[in-house]
Amino acid sequence: MSGRAQLMWDEQVTQYDFGPGHPMAPVRLGLTRSLVRAFGLDGALPVVAAPAAGDSTLELVHRAEYVAAVRRASEDPRGGADQRFGLGTEDNPAFAGMHDASALIAGQSVGAAEAVWHGEVSHAVNFAGGLHHAMPAAASGFCVYNDAALAVARLLELGAERVVYVDVDVHHGDGVQAAFWDDPRVLTVSLHEHPRTLFPQTGWPEETGGPDAEGGAVNVALPAGTGDAGWLRAFHAVVPELVAAFRPQVLVSQHGADTHFEDPLAHLAVSLDAQRMVAEAVHGLAHEHAQGRWIALGGGGYAVTDVVPRTWTHLVAIAAGVPLAPQTMVPEEWRQEVYARTRATAPLRMTDGRSPQWSSFEDAGYDPADRLDQAVLATRRAVFPLHGLLP
C-alpha cells in the first residue's frame, strides 16, 4: 500500500439537496467536512475528489431506463419526475441537478473502491455516501443512486471474488441486499431496527439470499429501544464470525448515524460512543480478515449538528490512523460555524459521556426470554449453519 487512507470529497456533493424541511439536509455533510478540517485531519490523509459516475458505471447496478428517468427529473423537477421510478415522491422529491449530484456521490464511492483495490491506499472514506436504499429501477428512502452497491459492483468488475458489506444504519440495507441477493461473491450483513417498527419493513432474519447464494444475506432485526449494550452485543455475536468464515478480500461498511438516541426518524438508543466502537471494530476486522482493505461510507443520520459530524469525524480519524479520544474538546471555531449556519448550540466534546459495556454471547450465554437475544439467535439459526458455523 502506498498510503494508509484517503478521504473522498468534492464540495459539490452538498448539492444533493431535496429542499427545505427535508431530513436529508446537506448541512450535515458540510459540517462534517468542516469538523474533519478543524481537527487537522487533512494533514493525516489526502482529500481526493473522484469524477462523477458515468452511465456505464451506474448501470452496473441501475437500469438504463431509470438513469434516463433521473436525468429527466433533474432537467424538469416539476413536470419530469416519474413516480413509477420513485421520483417526485415525499421521500424523494425531484430537484434541479439531481442526477449530477447523485452521480458525483456515487463516483466518490466507486473511486474509493478503485483506490483500495489497486493498492493506492488501504482505507478510503466517503461519508457523503452510503445511500443504501436505491433500487435498480427506483429511488427510495432519500437515495437516488446506490453508491454502496456500485462500490461493491466495481470491486467485482475489477476482479474481487469475495466482498463483505456490513451495514449498521438503523434502516435495513435493502438496496444493497437486493443488488447481490443471488451473488455468492458478496456477503451483505445488516443490523437495523426491526422491520415491524421502521422503514423499509424488510430485513427479517429469514431473508438469507437467493438459491445461488444461500447465506449471502444476513439480517439482525433489533427491537425498538435497543441501546449500547444490546447493539454492541448483537454486532459482536454475528459479524466477526461471519466475516472470518467468508474470508473477504475487501470490506465495505456503511455507518449511518441514525441509530443514535437523538435521531428523530428511528427508535434505537445508541450513543456516539458505541458508534465509535463499532467503527473501530469494523476497522479491526478489515485488518484481520481483508488485508486491511476497507471502504467506509456514511448513510442516514438526521441529528445534523449534534451527532452526524462527530460520528463521521471519528470514522475519518480511525481510518487515518489517528483516532480521537472521546473526551477531546470540539474546536471552538467549528462550534461557532455550527451556530452561524444553523443557530444551534454545538456539543462540547467528541463523546456522549458514555462508556458502553456489553457481554459476549459466547462467554455470558443467552437469555431465551430477552428480546435482543431472541433477535440474535434468530439470525444465527438462519444463517450460521450455511457458513459451517454453530448457531
PDB file of N, CA and C in Angstrom, residues 29 38 86 109 115 187 205 224 230 243 264 281 288 317 370 376:
ATOM      1  N   LEU A  29     -23.396  17.260   5.751  1.00  0.00           N
ATOM      2  CA  LEU A  29     -22.148  16.939   5.052  1.00  0.00           C
ATOM      3  C   LEU A  29     -21.139  18.072   5.197  1.00  0.00           C
ATOM      4  N   ALA A  38     -11.217  21.045  10.993  1.00  0.00           N
ATOM      5  CA  ALA A  38     -10.897  21.738  12.247  1.00  0.00           C
ATOM      6  C   ALA A  38      -9.983  20.901  13.137  1.00  0.00           C
ATOM      7  N   GLY A  86     -40.034   6.081  -8.407  1.00  0.00           N
ATOM      8  CA  GLY A  86     -39.787   6.578  -7.063  1.00  0.00           C
ATOM      9  C   GLY A  86     -39.358   8.025  -7.011  1.00  0.00           C
ATOM     10  N   SER A 109     -17.690   6.946  -4.058  1.00  0.00           N
ATOM     11  CA  SER A 109     -17.622   5.588  -3.516  1.00  0.00           C
ATOM     12  C   SER A 109     -16.942   4.638  -4.490  1.00  0.00           C
ATOM     13  N   ALA A 115      -9.377   2.879  -5.559  1.00  0.00           N
ATOM     14  CA  ALA A 115      -8.129   3.196  -4.873  1.00  0.00           C
ATOM     15  C   ALA A 115      -7.713   2.083  -3.924  1.00  0.00           C
ATOM     16  N   LEU A 187     -21.235 -11.047   0.575  1.00  0.00           N
ATOM     17  CA  LEU A 187     -21.964 -11.267   1.820  1.00  0.00           C
ATOM     18  C   LEU A 187     -22.436  -9.914   2.319  1.00  0.00           C
ATOM     19  N   PRO A 205     -34.802 -11.912   9.656  1.00  0.00           N
ATOM     20  CA  PRO A 205     -33.699 -12.889   9.710  1.00  0.00           C
ATOM     21  C   PRO A 205     -33.845 -14.004   8.686  1.00  0.00           C
ATOM     22  N   ALA A 224     -36.997  -2.192  18.830  1.00  0.00           N
ATOM     23  CA  ALA A 224     -37.004  -0.755  19.109  1.00  0.00           C
ATOM     24  C   ALA A 224     -36.576  -0.525  20.556  1.00  0.00           C
ATOM     25  N   GLY A 230     -26.984  -3.708  24.064  1.00  0.00           N
ATOM     26  CA  GLY A 230     -27.610  -4.659  23.158  1.00  0.00           C
ATOM     27  C   GLY A 230     -27.070  -4.550  21.747  1.00  0.00           C
ATOM     28  N   VAL A 243     -17.626 -12.736   9.094  1.00  0.00           N
ATOM     29  CA  VAL A 243     -16.539 -12.154   8.295  1.00  0.00           C
ATOM     30  C   VAL A 243     -15.370 -13.135   8.234  1.00  0.00           C
ATOM     31  N   PRO A 264     -34.235  11.749  14.998  1.00  0.00           N
ATOM     32  CA  PRO A 264     -35.687  11.961  15.005  1.00  0.00           C
ATOM     33  C   PRO A 264     -36.482  10.963  14.171  1.00  0.00           C
ATOM     34  N   ALA A 281     -14.252  -1.491  15.536  1.00  0.00           N
ATOM     35  CA  ALA A 281     -14.343  -2.940  15.360  1.00  0.00           C
ATOM     36  C   ALA A 281     -14.305  -3.319  13.883  1.00  0.00           C
ATOM     37  N   GLU A 288      -7.843  -7.778  10.071  1.00  0.00           N
ATOM     38  CA  GLU A 288      -7.713  -9.182  10.452  1.00  0.00           C
ATOM     39  C   GLU A 288      -8.067 -10.124   9.312  1.00  0.00           C
ATOM     40  N   ALA A 317     -11.093   9.763  11.393  1.00  0.00           N
ATOM     41  CA  ALA A 317      -9.890   9.705  12.221  1.00  0.00           C
ATOM     42  C   ALA A 317      -9.413   8.265  12.413  1.00  0.00           C
ATOM     43  N   ASP A 370     -35.133 -12.855  26.515  1.00  0.00           N
ATOM     44  CA  ASP A 370     -34.717 -11.497  26.211  1.00  0.00           C
ATOM     45  C   ASP A 370     -34.927 -11.208  24.723  1.00  0.00           C
ATOM     46  N   VAL A 376     -30.865 -11.989  18.007  1.00  0.00           N
ATOM     47  CA  VAL A 376     -29.554 -12.512  17.643  1.00  0.00           C
ATOM     48  C   VAL A 376     -29.653 -14.000  17.305  1.00  0.00           C
TER      49      VAL A 376
END
